[in-house]
């Protein structure tokens, strides 16, 4: 049995699908449904975590089965063939679109979700169920037609208008919290100073979400070797998931944590850690959150001191990492950093709060164009920069 393969033009990046493959509307439907279901998972998690905190996964789906019980059962089944597909740990990725709809429409939960839909509950449910019917036909390899594709497009647009805006808002928190903000949470944190990190506070345009950004200096401990075009160093690096492991209170209150590395080409990189909270949750629980943040900041300072004096010591949050620099071809003054050793593998964290490397940049077309999803160890499409 020999299958015809896609022909790819490397220069133009154009592809030709063999004539005996499925009709093109099948691929288009798969793309939309894949994005719809997975971004709906992210949205449902955000809203449940905001309102139920650590008990979000105890949400009842049907017949006294919870998110936790269903996902554990399916994860155990997956382990029978663990060598196949990608390893995942998020319970949300084990839920079907039908179960997501049940969660949203449940009488106990609708009060959390209703403001994110621009229609009556019955209308939204009907449109979501229509999407689910076509999704099930495709998932079980039954034929669909081009009219079904039109239904998917229209219903996804109608049901996810505010959902997409919410996802865009929470992943693109870029507005500085005003310096004259009088809220006690802001006054308590704005003056925290350390030689090892800087703090920045941001909010989204609707002021629903707050981002506490920690810019941590990556300190050079030792230079192993340095040639004309290559340099190898040992540096301090924070294992971001250790924050969640060491502080259950932060883990229970934060919506998600993400990280990135800022490289200014001057051999002085910084690790950027974003802690994203619901503003209402932050206001209501600020005393305990502040206490935990101060403990984390104290750990950072002590860990830097410990590793600076003994770089093979075991610290609480930080560890030693070996990184490589390559001389910048455009200028002999600067070096390019290989950032990969400074990040964690998202599949190694058994939870939902760690979202990995911050790469979201698709603007208002979040569901349509975003190349990366929380909890997934691989991208789902090419990265399209929106400018």
CSV table of C-alpha atoms in Angstrom, one decimal:
chain,number,residue,atom,x,y,z
A,1,UNK,CA,0.0,0.0,0.0
A,2,UNK,CA,1.6,3.3,-1.1
A,3,UNK,CA,0.1,6.6,-0.2
A,4,UNK,CA,0.6,9.7,-2.3
A,5,UNK,CA,2.4,12.5,-0.4
A,6,UNK,CA,2.1,16.3,-0.3
A,7,UNK,CA,4.5,18.0,-2.6
A,8,UNK,CA,6.2,21.0,-1.0
A,9,UNK,CA,8.0,23.8,-2.9
A,10,UNK,CA,10.8,24.8,-0.5
A,11,UNK,CA,11.4,28.2,-2.2
A,12,UNK,CA,7.8,29.4,-2.4
A,13,UNK,CA,6.5,27.3,0.6
A,14,UNK,CA,3.6,26.3,-1.6
A,15,UNK,CA,2.2,22.8,-1.1
A,16,UNK,CA,0.2,20.6,-3.5
A,17,UNK,CA,-2.3,18.2,-2.0
A,18,UNK,CA,-2.6,15.0,-4.1
A,19,UNK,CA,-5.9,14.8,-6.1
A,20,UNK,CA,-6.9,11.5,-4.4
A,21,UNK,CA,-6.8,13.1,-0.9
A,22,UNK,CA,-9.8,14.3,1.0
A,23,UNK,CA,-11.6,17.4,-0.3
A,24,UNK,CA,-10.2,20.7,1.0
A,25,UNK,CA,-13.3,21.5,3.2
A,26,UNK,CA,-12.3,18.5,5.4
A,27,UNK,CA,-9.0,20.2,6.2
A,28,UNK,CA,-10.5,23.6,6.8
A,29,UNK,CA,-13.1,22.1,9.1
A,30,UNK,CA,-10.4,20.2,11.1
A,31,UNK,CA,-8.4,23.4,11.5
A,32,UNK,CA,-11.4,25.4,12.8
A,33,UNK,CA,-12.6,22.6,15.1
A,34,UNK,CA,-9.2,21.9,16.5
A,35,UNK,CA,-8.7,25.6,17.4
A,36,UNK,CA,-12.3,26.0,18.6
A,37,UNK,CA,-12.1,23.1,21.0
A,38,UNK,CA,-8.7,23.8,22.4
A,39,UNK,CA,-9.2,27.5,22.9
A,40,UNK,CA,-12.6,26.7,24.5
A,41,UNK,CA,-10.6,24.5,26.9
A,42,UNK,CA,-8.3,27.4,27.9
A,43,UNK,CA,-11.2,29.8,28.3
A,44,UNK,CA,-13.2,27.4,30.5
A,45,UNK,CA,-10.2,26.8,32.7
A,46,UNK,CA,-9.6,30.5,33.1
A,47,UNK,CA,-13.1,31.2,34.2
A,48,UNK,CA,-13.3,28.2,36.6
A,49,UNK,CA,-9.9,29.1,38.1
A,50,UNK,CA,-10.9,32.7,38.6
A,51,UNK,CA,-14.1,31.8,40.5
A,52,UNK,CA,-13.3,28.5,42.2
A,53,UNK,CA,-9.5,28.8,42.7
A,54,UNK,CA,-8.0,25.4,43.7
A,55,UNK,CA,-11.3,23.6,43.5
A,56,UNK,CA,-11.8,24.4,39.8
A,57,UNK,CA,-11.1,20.7,38.8
A,58,UNK,CA,-13.8,19.5,41.2
A,59,UNK,CA,-16.4,21.0,38.9
A,60,UNK,CA,-19.1,18.5,38.1
A,61,UNK,CA,-19.6,17.6,34.5
A,62,UNK,CA,-22.3,15.0,34.5
A,63,UNK,CA,-23.4,12.1,36.7
A,64,UNK,CA,-21.2,13.2,39.6
A,65,UNK,CA,-18.1,12.9,37.3
A,66,UNK,CA,-15.7,15.8,37.8
A,67,UNK,CA,-13.0,17.3,35.6
A,68,UNK,CA,-10.4,15.6,37.9
A,69,UNK,CA,-12.0,12.1,37.8
A,70,UNK,CA,-12.6,12.1,34.1
A,71,UNK,CA,-9.1,13.4,33.2
A,72,UNK,CA,-7.4,11.0,35.5
A,73,UNK,CA,-9.3,8.0,34.0
A,74,UNK,CA,-8.4,9.1,30.4
A,75,UNK,CA,-4.8,9.9,31.3
A,76,UNK,CA,-4.4,6.4,32.8
A,77,UNK,CA,-5.8,4.9,29.6
A,78,UNK,CA,-3.4,7.0,27.5
A,79,UNK,CA,-0.4,5.6,29.5
A,80,UNK,CA,-1.2,2.1,27.9
A,81,UNK,CA,0.3,3.6,24.7
A,82,UNK,CA,2.5,6.3,26.3
A,83,UNK,CA,5.0,6.1,23.4
A,84,UNK,CA,2.4,7.6,21.0
A,85,UNK,CA,1.6,11.3,20.5
A,86,UNK,CA,2.7,14.1,22.8
A,87,UNK,CA,2.9,13.8,26.5
A,88,UNK,CA,0.4,16.1,28.3
A,89,UNK,CA,-0.5,16.7,31.9
A,90,UNK,CA,-3.3,19.3,31.8
A,91,UNK,CA,-6.7,17.8,32.8
A,92,UNK,CA,-8.4,20.2,30.4
A,93,UNK,CA,-6.8,18.5,27.3
A,94,UNK,CA,-8.7,15.3,28.2
A,95,UNK,CA,-12.1,17.0,28.0
A,96,UNK,CA,-14.3,16.8,24.9
A,97,UNK,CA,-16.2,19.7,23.4
A,98,UNK,CA,-19.4,18.1,24.6
A,99,UNK,CA,-18.1,18.1,28.2
A,100,UNK,CA,-16.9,21.7,27.9
A,101,UNK,CA,-20.4,22.7,26.8
A,102,UNK,CA,-21.9,20.8,29.8
A,103,UNK,CA,-19.6,22.7,32.1
A,104,UNK,CA,-20.6,26.1,30.6
A,105,UNK,CA,-24.3,25.3,30.6
A,106,UNK,CA,-24.5,23.7,34.0
A,107,UNK,CA,-26.9,25.7,36.2
A,108,UNK,CA,-24.2,26.1,38.9
A,109,UNK,CA,-21.7,27.5,36.4
A,110,UNK,CA,-23.7,29.6,34.0
A,111,UNK,CA,-23.4,32.6,36.4
A,112,UNK,CA,-19.7,32.5,35.8
A,113,UNK,CA,-19.9,32.3,32.0
A,114,UNK,CA,-23.0,34.2,30.9
A,115,UNK,CA,-21.3,37.6,30.5
A,116,UNK,CA,-19.0,36.2,27.9
A,117,UNK,CA,-21.7,35.3,25.4
A,118,UNK,CA,-23.8,37.7,23.4
A,119,UNK,CA,-27.0,35.8,23.3
A,120,UNK,CA,-29.5,33.9,25.5
A,121,UNK,CA,-28.3,30.7,27.1
A,122,UNK,CA,-30.6,28.5,24.9
A,123,UNK,CA,-29.3,30.0,21.7
A,124,UNK,CA,-25.6,29.7,22.7
A,125,UNK,CA,-26.2,26.1,23.7
A,126,UNK,CA,-27.9,25.3,20.4
A,127,UNK,CA,-25.1,26.8,18.4
A,128,UNK,CA,-22.5,25.0,20.4
A,129,UNK,CA,-24.3,21.7,20.0
A,130,UNK,CA,-24.5,22.2,16.3
A,131,UNK,CA,-20.7,22.6,16.2
A,132,UNK,CA,-20.4,19.5,18.4
A,133,UNK,CA,-22.6,17.4,16.0
A,134,UNK,CA,-20.3,18.3,13.0
A,135,UNK,CA,-17.2,17.8,15.1
A,136,UNK,CA,-18.4,14.3,16.1
A,137,UNK,CA,-19.1,13.4,12.5
A,138,UNK,CA,-15.6,14.4,11.5
A,139,UNK,CA,-14.0,12.8,14.5
A,140,UNK,CA,-15.6,9.5,13.7
A,141,UNK,CA,-14.8,9.8,10.0
A,142,UNK,CA,-18.3,10.3,8.7
A,143,UNK,CA,-18.7,12.5,5.7
A,144,UNK,CA,-19.4,16.2,6.0
A,145,UNK,CA,-20.3,18.7,3.3
A,146,UNK,CA,-19.4,22.3,2.5
A,147,UNK,CA,-22.6,23.6,4.1
A,148,UNK,CA,-21.4,22.0,7.4
A,149,UNK,CA,-18.3,24.0,7.1
A,150,UNK,CA,-20.3,27.2,6.7
A,151,UNK,CA,-22.3,26.3,9.9
A,152,UNK,CA,-19.0,25.8,11.8
A,153,UNK,CA,-17.6,29.2,10.7
A,154,UNK,CA,-20.8,31.1,11.6
A,155,UNK,CA,-21.4,29.4,14.9
A,156,UNK,CA,-17.9,29.7,16.1
A,157,UNK,CA,-17.9,33.4,15.2
A,158,UNK,CA,-21.3,34.0,17.0
A,159,UNK,CA,-20.4,32.0,20.2
A,160,UNK,CA,-16.8,33.0,20.7
A,161,UNK,CA,-16.9,36.8,20.0
A,162,UNK,CA,-16.3,37.7,23.7
A,163,UNK,CA,-14.4,34.5,24.4
A,164,UNK,CA,-11.7,35.5,21.9
A,165,UNK,CA,-11.5,39.0,23.4
A,166,UNK,CA,-11.0,37.6,26.8
A,167,UNK,CA,-8.3,35.3,25.7
A,168,UNK,CA,-6.6,38.1,23.9
A,169,UNK,CA,-6.9,40.4,26.9
A,170,UNK,CA,-5.4,37.9,29.4
A,171,UNK,CA,-2.5,37.0,27.2
A,172,UNK,CA,-1.6,40.5,26.2
A,173,UNK,CA,-1.5,42.5,29.5
A,174,UNK,CA,0.7,45.4,28.5
A,175,UNK,CA,-0.7,48.6,30.2
A,176,UNK,CA,1.3,49.9,33.1
A,177,UNK,CA,-0.6,50.1,36.4
A,178,UNK,CA,-0.7,53.9,37.0
A,179,UNK,CA,1.9,55.1,39.6
A,180,UNK,CA,-0.8,57.0,41.5
A,181,UNK,CA,-2.9,53.8,42.0
A,182,UNK,CA,-4.2,53.9,45.6
A,183,UNK,CA,-5.1,50.3,45.9
A,184,UNK,CA,-3.3,48.7,48.9
A,185,UNK,CA,-2.0,45.8,46.8
A,186,UNK,CA,-0.2,48.3,44.5
A,187,UNK,CA,1.3,50.3,47.4
A,188,UNK,CA,2.6,47.2,49.1
A,189,UNK,CA,4.5,45.9,46.1
A,190,UNK,CA,5.7,48.8,44.1
A,191,UNK,CA,8.5,49.7,46.4
A,192,UNK,CA,10.1,46.2,46.7
A,193,UNK,CA,13.7,46.5,45.6
A,194,UNK,CA,16.4,43.9,45.1
A,195,UNK,CA,19.7,43.8,43.3
A,196,UNK,CA,18.7,40.5,41.8
A,197,UNK,CA,15.4,41.4,40.2
A,198,UNK,CA,13.0,44.2,39.2
A,199,UNK,CA,9.2,44.2,39.5
A,200,UNK,CA,6.8,45.6,36.9
A,201,UNK,CA,3.0,45.8,37.2
A,202,UNK,CA,0.6,45.7,34.3
A,203,UNK,CA,-3.1,45.5,33.6
A,204,UNK,CA,-5.3,44.8,30.6
A,205,UNK,CA,-7.3,47.5,28.9
A,206,UNK,CA,-10.5,46.4,30.7
A,207,UNK,CA,-8.7,46.2,34.1
A,208,UNK,CA,-9.9,42.7,34.7
A,209,UNK,CA,-6.4,41.1,34.8
A,210,UNK,CA,-3.2,42.0,36.6
A,211,UNK,CA,0.3,40.8,35.6
A,212,UNK,CA,3.1,40.9,38.2
A,213,UNK,CA,6.3,40.6,36.2
A,214,UNK,CA,9.6,39.6,37.8
A,215,UNK,CA,12.7,40.4,35.7
A,216,UNK,CA,15.4,38.3,37.2
A,217,UNK,CA,19.1,38.9,36.5
A,218,UNK,CA,20.8,35.8,35.1
A,219,UNK,CA,24.1,35.9,36.9
A,220,UNK,CA,27.2,34.5,35.4
A,221,UNK,CA,28.9,32.0,37.8
A,222,UNK,CA,31.7,30.7,35.7
A,223,UNK,CA,33.0,30.9,32.1
A,224,UNK,CA,34.0,27.5,31.0
A,225,UNK,CA,35.6,28.6,27.7
A,226,UNK,CA,35.6,31.6,25.4
A,227,UNK,CA,36.8,31.5,21.8
A,228,UNK,CA,36.6,34.1,19.0
A,229,UNK,CA,33.0,33.2,18.1
A,230,UNK,CA,31.8,30.9,20.9
A,231,UNK,CA,31.5,31.2,24.6
A,232,UNK,CA,30.2,28.8,27.3
A,233,UNK,CA,29.1,29.9,30.8
A,234,UNK,CA,27.5,28.6,33.9
A,235,UNK,CA,24.7,30.9,35.1
A,236,UNK,CA,22.0,31.2,37.7
A,237,UNK,CA,18.5,30.3,36.4
A,238,UNK,CA,15.2,30.1,38.1
A,239,UNK,CA,13.1,27.0,37.6
A,240,UNK,CA,9.8,28.8,37.3
A,241,UNK,CA,7.6,25.8,38.3
A,242,UNK,CA,9.4,25.7,41.7
A,243,UNK,CA,7.5,28.9,42.6
A,244,UNK,CA,4.3,27.0,42.2
A,245,UNK,CA,5.6,23.9,44.0
A,246,UNK,CA,7.0,26.0,46.9
A,247,UNK,CA,3.9,28.2,47.3
A,248,UNK,CA,0.5,26.4,47.2
A,249,UNK,CA,-1.1,29.7,48.0
A,250,UNK,CA,0.3,31.4,44.9
A,251,UNK,CA,-0.6,28.3,42.8
A,252,UNK,CA,-4.2,28.4,44.1
A,253,UNK,CA,-4.7,32.0,43.3
A,254,UNK,CA,-2.8,32.6,40.1
A,255,UNK,CA,-4.4,32.0,36.8
A,256,UNK,CA,-1.2,31.1,35.0
A,257,UNK,CA,2.5,31.6,35.0
A,258,UNK,CA,4.7,32.1,31.9
A,259,UNK,CA,8.3,32.9,31.2
A,260,UNK,CA,10.7,34.3,28.7
A,261,UNK,CA,14.3,35.4,28.4
A,262,UNK,CA,15.3,38.9,27.5
A,263,UNK,CA,18.6,39.0,25.7
A,264,UNK,CA,20.0,42.5,25.0
A,265,UNK,CA,23.1,41.1,23.1
A,266,UNK,CA,25.3,42.5,25.9
A,267,UNK,CA,25.8,39.2,27.8
A,268,UNK,CA,23.4,40.5,30.5
A,269,UNK,CA,20.3,38.4,29.9
A,270,UNK,CA,17.2,38.4,32.2
A,271,UNK,CA,14.6,35.8,33.0
A,272,UNK,CA,11.1,37.4,32.8
A,273,UNK,CA,8.4,35.6,34.8
A,274,UNK,CA,4.8,36.7,34.5
A,275,UNK,CA,2.3,35.9,37.3
A,276,UNK,CA,-1.2,36.6,36.0
A,277,UNK,CA,-4.1,37.1,38.4
A,278,UNK,CA,-7.7,38.1,38.2
A,279,UNK,CA,-7.9,41.6,39.6
A,280,UNK,CA,-10.9,40.7,41.7
A,281,UNK,CA,-9.2,37.7,43.1
A,282,UNK,CA,-6.0,39.7,43.8
A,283,UNK,CA,-8.0,42.4,45.7
A,284,UNK,CA,-9.9,39.8,47.8
A,285,UNK,CA,-6.8,37.7,48.7
A,286,UNK,CA,-4.0,40.3,48.7
A,287,UNK,CA,-2.8,39.8,52.2
A,288,UNK,CA,-2.0,36.1,51.7
A,289,UNK,CA,-0.7,36.7,48.2
A,290,UNK,CA,1.7,39.4,49.3
A,291,UNK,CA,3.0,37.3,52.1
A,292,UNK,CA,3.8,34.5,49.7
A,293,UNK,CA,5.4,36.8,47.2
A,294,UNK,CA,7.7,38.2,49.8
A,295,UNK,CA,8.8,34.6,50.8
A,296,UNK,CA,9.5,33.9,47.1
A,297,UNK,CA,11.5,37.1,46.7
A,298,UNK,CA,13.5,36.2,49.8
A,299,UNK,CA,14.2,32.7,48.4
A,300,UNK,CA,15.5,34.3,45.2
A,301,UNK,CA,17.9,36.6,47.0
A,302,UNK,CA,19.2,33.7,49.2
A,303,UNK,CA,19.5,31.3,46.3
A,304,UNK,CA,21.6,33.8,44.3
A,305,UNK,CA,23.9,34.3,47.2
A,306,UNK,CA,24.2,30.5,47.8
A,307,UNK,CA,25.0,29.7,44.2
A,308,UNK,CA,27.4,32.6,43.9
A,309,UNK,CA,29.5,31.1,46.7
A,310,UNK,CA,29.0,27.4,45.8
A,311,UNK,CA,27.6,26.8,42.3
A,312,UNK,CA,27.0,23.1,42.9
A,313,UNK,CA,24.9,23.7,46.0
A,314,UNK,CA,21.2,22.8,45.9
A,315,UNK,CA,19.0,25.9,46.1
A,316,UNK,CA,15.2,26.2,46.5
A,317,UNK,CA,14.1,28.1,43.4
A,318,UNK,CA,17.2,28.6,41.4
A,319,UNK,CA,19.7,26.2,39.8
A,320,UNK,CA,22.8,26.3,37.7
A,321,UNK,CA,22.5,26.1,33.9
A,322,UNK,CA,25.2,25.9,31.2
A,323,UNK,CA,24.5,28.3,28.3
A,324,UNK,CA,26.2,29.1,25.1
A,325,UNK,CA,26.8,32.4,23.3
A,326,UNK,CA,27.7,32.8,19.6
A,327,UNK,CA,29.3,36.0,18.3
A,328,UNK,CA,26.8,38.2,16.5
A,329,UNK,CA,27.6,38.3,12.8
A,330,UNK,CA,26.6,41.9,12.4
A,331,UNK,CA,28.7,43.3,15.2
A,332,UNK,CA,31.8,42.0,17.0
A,333,UNK,CA,30.6,43.7,20.2
A,334,UNK,CA,27.6,41.5,20.7
A,335,UNK,CA,26.8,37.8,21.3
A,336,UNK,CA,23.7,35.8,20.6
A,337,UNK,CA,22.4,33.6,23.4
A,338,UNK,CA,21.0,30.1,23.0
A,339,UNK,CA,18.0,30.5,25.3
A,340,UNK,CA,16.8,26.9,25.2
A,341,UNK,CA,18.5,25.6,28.3
A,342,UNK,CA,16.9,28.3,30.4
A,343,UNK,CA,13.3,27.0,29.8
A,344,UNK,CA,11.5,24.0,31.2
A,345,UNK,CA,9.7,21.3,29.3
A,346,UNK,CA,6.0,22.0,29.8
A,347,UNK,CA,5.2,18.3,29.9
A,348,UNK,CA,7.4,17.9,33.0
A,349,UNK,CA,5.0,20.0,35.1
A,350,UNK,CA,2.0,18.1,36.4
A,351,UNK,CA,-0.5,21.0,36.6
A,352,UNK,CA,-2.3,23.7,34.6
A,353,UNK,CA,-0.8,27.0,36.0
A,354,UNK,CA,2.5,26.8,34.1
A,355,UNK,CA,2.0,27.8,30.5
A,356,UNK,CA,5.6,27.7,29.5
A,357,UNK,CA,7.4,30.3,27.2
A,358,UNK,CA,5.5,33.5,26.5
A,359,UNK,CA,5.1,33.6,22.7
A,360,UNK,CA,1.6,35.0,22.2
A,361,UNK,CA,1.6,37.7,19.5
A,362,UNK,CA,-1.3,37.4,17.2
A,363,UNK,CA,-3.3,40.4,18.3
A,364,UNK,CA,-7.1,40.3,18.0
A,365,UNK,CA,-7.2,37.1,15.8
A,366,UNK,CA,-6.2,35.0,18.8
A,367,UNK,CA,-8.2,31.9,18.0
A,368,UNK,CA,-7.8,32.1,14.3
A,369,UNK,CA,-4.0,32.6,14.1
A,370,UNK,CA,-2.3,31.8,17.4
A,371,UNK,CA,0.5,29.2,16.8
A,372,UNK,CA,0.9,28.1,20.4
A,373,UNK,CA,-1.5,26.8,23.0
A,374,UNK,CA,-1.0,26.5,26.8
A,375,UNK,CA,-0.1,23.0,28.0
A,376,UNK,CA,1.0,21.7,24.6
A,377,UNK,CA,4.7,20.9,24.2
A,378,UNK,CA,4.7,21.7,20.5
A,379,UNK,CA,3.3,24.4,18.3
A,380,UNK,CA,0.1,23.9,16.2
A,381,UNK,CA,1.0,26.1,13.3
A,382,UNK,CA,3.6,28.5,12.0
A,383,UNK,CA,4.1,31.7,13.9
A,384,UNK,CA,2.4,34.6,12.1
A,385,UNK,CA,3.7,38.0,13.4
A,386,UNK,CA,0.7,40.5,13.2
A,387,UNK,CA,2.6,43.5,11.8
